[in-house]
Amino acid sequence: MKQKSDLTLKEMQKLVDDYIGQFKEGYFSPLALMARLTEEAGELAREVNHYHGEKPKRKDEPHNTIDMELADIMFIIVCFANSLNIDLEEAFHLMMQKFNTRDANRWTRKE
């Protein structure tokens, strides 16, 4: 298994699929994955609020980090894509094409 190196989205999807493939339960349903994604987004929001907002962390709260919360979200997104047979690399390129055409003149470009 690759670690601490550059991974393509395809490789991430394969790593997650290999991991989930070890278990009889397999992937959660799309509805359950959506609930998990929402839960993880809330955990990310809490961490961002602690580090960049007005709500400091209590001394008895566990030390979570924004990077780990983002990674948790990535894991759920990869699970979601895998469970629906979505190629995230292909979807990402289509999304960037949309932004580069639809929003080509929406923002002020740097010179």
Short mmCIF file of C-alpha atoms in Angstrom, two decimals:
data_model
loop_
_atom_site.label_atom_id
_atom_site.label_comp_id
_atom_site.label_asym_id
_atom_site.label_seq_id
_atom_site.Cartn_x
_atom_site.Cartn_y
_atom_site.Cartn_z
CA MET A 1 0.00 0.00 0.00
CA LYS A 2 1.32 3.44 -0.96
CA GLN A 3 1.76 5.81 1.94
CA LYS A 4 2.99 9.38 2.22
CA SER A 5 3.29 9.76 -1.52
CA ASP A 6 1.31 11.32 -4.29
CA LEU A 7 -1.77 9.25 -5.02
CA THR A 8 -4.12 9.63 -7.93
CA LEU A 9 -7.82 9.58 -7.25
CA LYS A 10 -7.97 6.18 -8.96
CA GLU A 11 -5.35 4.87 -6.53
CA MET A 12 -7.28 6.33 -3.58
CA GLN A 13 -10.44 4.69 -4.85
CA LYS A 14 -8.62 1.35 -5.17
CA LEU A 15 -7.09 1.62 -1.66
CA VAL A 16 -10.52 2.29 -0.17
CA ASP A 17 -12.13 -0.46 -2.23
CA ASP A 18 -9.47 -2.94 -1.12
CA TYR A 19 -10.05 -1.91 2.50
CA ILE A 20 -13.86 -2.13 2.33
CA GLY A 21 -13.62 -5.37 0.33
CA GLN A 22 -12.24 -7.13 3.44
CA PHE A 23 -15.61 -6.92 5.15
CA LYS A 24 -18.84 -8.81 4.48
CA GLU A 25 -20.87 -5.67 5.09
CA GLY A 26 -19.29 -3.81 2.17
CA TYR A 27 -20.19 -0.21 1.47
CA PHE A 28 -22.96 1.54 3.35
CA SER A 29 -26.04 2.58 1.39
CA PRO A 30 -25.98 5.98 -0.34
CA LEU A 31 -28.35 7.35 2.30
CA ALA A 32 -26.11 6.14 5.14
CA LEU A 33 -23.04 7.55 3.36
CA MET A 34 -24.81 10.91 3.02
CA ALA A 35 -25.51 10.87 6.74
CA ARG A 36 -21.85 10.02 7.44
CA LEU A 37 -20.69 12.82 5.14
CA THR A 38 -22.94 15.28 6.97
CA GLU A 39 -21.61 14.05 10.31
CA GLU A 40 -18.00 14.47 9.17
CA ALA A 41 -18.75 17.95 7.77
CA GLY A 42 -20.05 18.90 11.22
CA GLU A 43 -16.85 17.62 12.83
CA LEU A 44 -14.82 19.67 10.36
CA ALA A 45 -16.92 22.75 11.11
CA ARG A 46 -16.28 22.27 14.82
CA GLU A 47 -12.52 22.05 14.30
CA VAL A 48 -12.47 25.11 12.04
CA ASN A 49 -14.46 27.02 14.64
CA HIS A 50 -11.98 26.00 17.34
CA TYR A 51 -8.89 27.02 15.39
CA HIS A 52 -10.20 29.95 13.34
CA GLY A 53 -13.39 31.03 15.07
CA GLU A 54 -14.50 32.44 18.36
CA LYS A 55 -15.14 29.14 20.13
CA PRO A 56 -11.99 27.82 21.81
CA LYS A 57 -11.68 24.12 22.50
CA ARG A 58 -12.41 22.96 26.04
CA LYS A 59 -9.46 21.44 27.88
CA ASP A 60 -11.23 18.07 28.13
CA GLU A 61 -12.02 17.85 24.39
CA PRO A 62 -9.98 15.44 22.28
CA HIS A 63 -7.36 16.93 19.99
CA ASN A 64 -8.64 16.57 16.44
CA THR A 65 -7.13 18.40 13.54
CA ILE A 66 -8.56 19.99 10.45
CA ASP A 67 -6.36 17.81 8.22
CA MET A 68 -7.74 14.60 9.75
CA GLU A 69 -11.32 15.84 9.48
CA LEU A 70 -10.75 16.68 5.81
CA ALA A 71 -9.24 13.21 5.30
CA ASP A 72 -12.31 11.65 6.96
CA ILE A 73 -14.49 13.54 4.47
CA MET A 74 -12.32 12.35 1.58
CA PHE A 75 -12.70 8.76 2.77
CA ILE A 76 -16.49 9.05 2.87
CA ILE A 77 -16.56 10.72 -0.57
CA VAL A 78 -14.41 7.93 -2.02
CA CYS A 79 -16.69 5.33 -0.40
CA PHE A 80 -19.71 7.14 -1.85
CA ALA A 81 -18.18 7.22 -5.34
CA ASN A 82 -17.06 3.59 -5.19
CA SER A 83 -20.46 2.41 -4.00
CA LEU A 84 -22.05 4.08 -7.04
CA ASN A 85 -19.27 3.09 -9.50
CA ILE A 86 -18.26 6.72 -10.08
CA ASP A 87 -14.75 7.46 -11.39
CA LEU A 88 -13.74 10.49 -9.32
CA GLU A 89 -10.91 11.46 -11.69
CA GLU A 90 -13.32 11.63 -14.60
CA ALA A 91 -15.92 13.49 -12.52
CA PHE A 92 -13.26 15.94 -11.29
CA HIS A 93 -12.11 16.76 -14.82
CA LEU A 94 -15.71 17.32 -15.93
CA MET A 95 -16.29 19.60 -12.94
CA MET A 96 -13.14 21.64 -13.69
CA GLN A 97 -14.20 21.97 -17.33
CA LYS A 98 -17.53 23.34 -16.09
CA PHE A 99 -15.80 25.92 -13.87
CA ASN A 100 -13.34 26.90 -16.60
CA THR A 101 -16.14 27.56 -19.08
CA ARG A 102 -19.17 28.65 -17.04
CA ASP A 103 -17.16 30.79 -14.60
CA ALA A 104 -14.36 31.83 -16.96
CA ASN A 105 -15.05 35.55 -16.44
CA ARG A 106 -16.75 35.47 -13.07
CA TRP A 107 -13.74 36.39 -10.92
CA THR A 108 -11.04 39.03 -11.20
CA ARG A 109 -7.88 37.36 -12.50
CA LYS A 110 -4.44 38.13 -11.12
CA GLU A 111 -2.10 39.87 -13.52
#
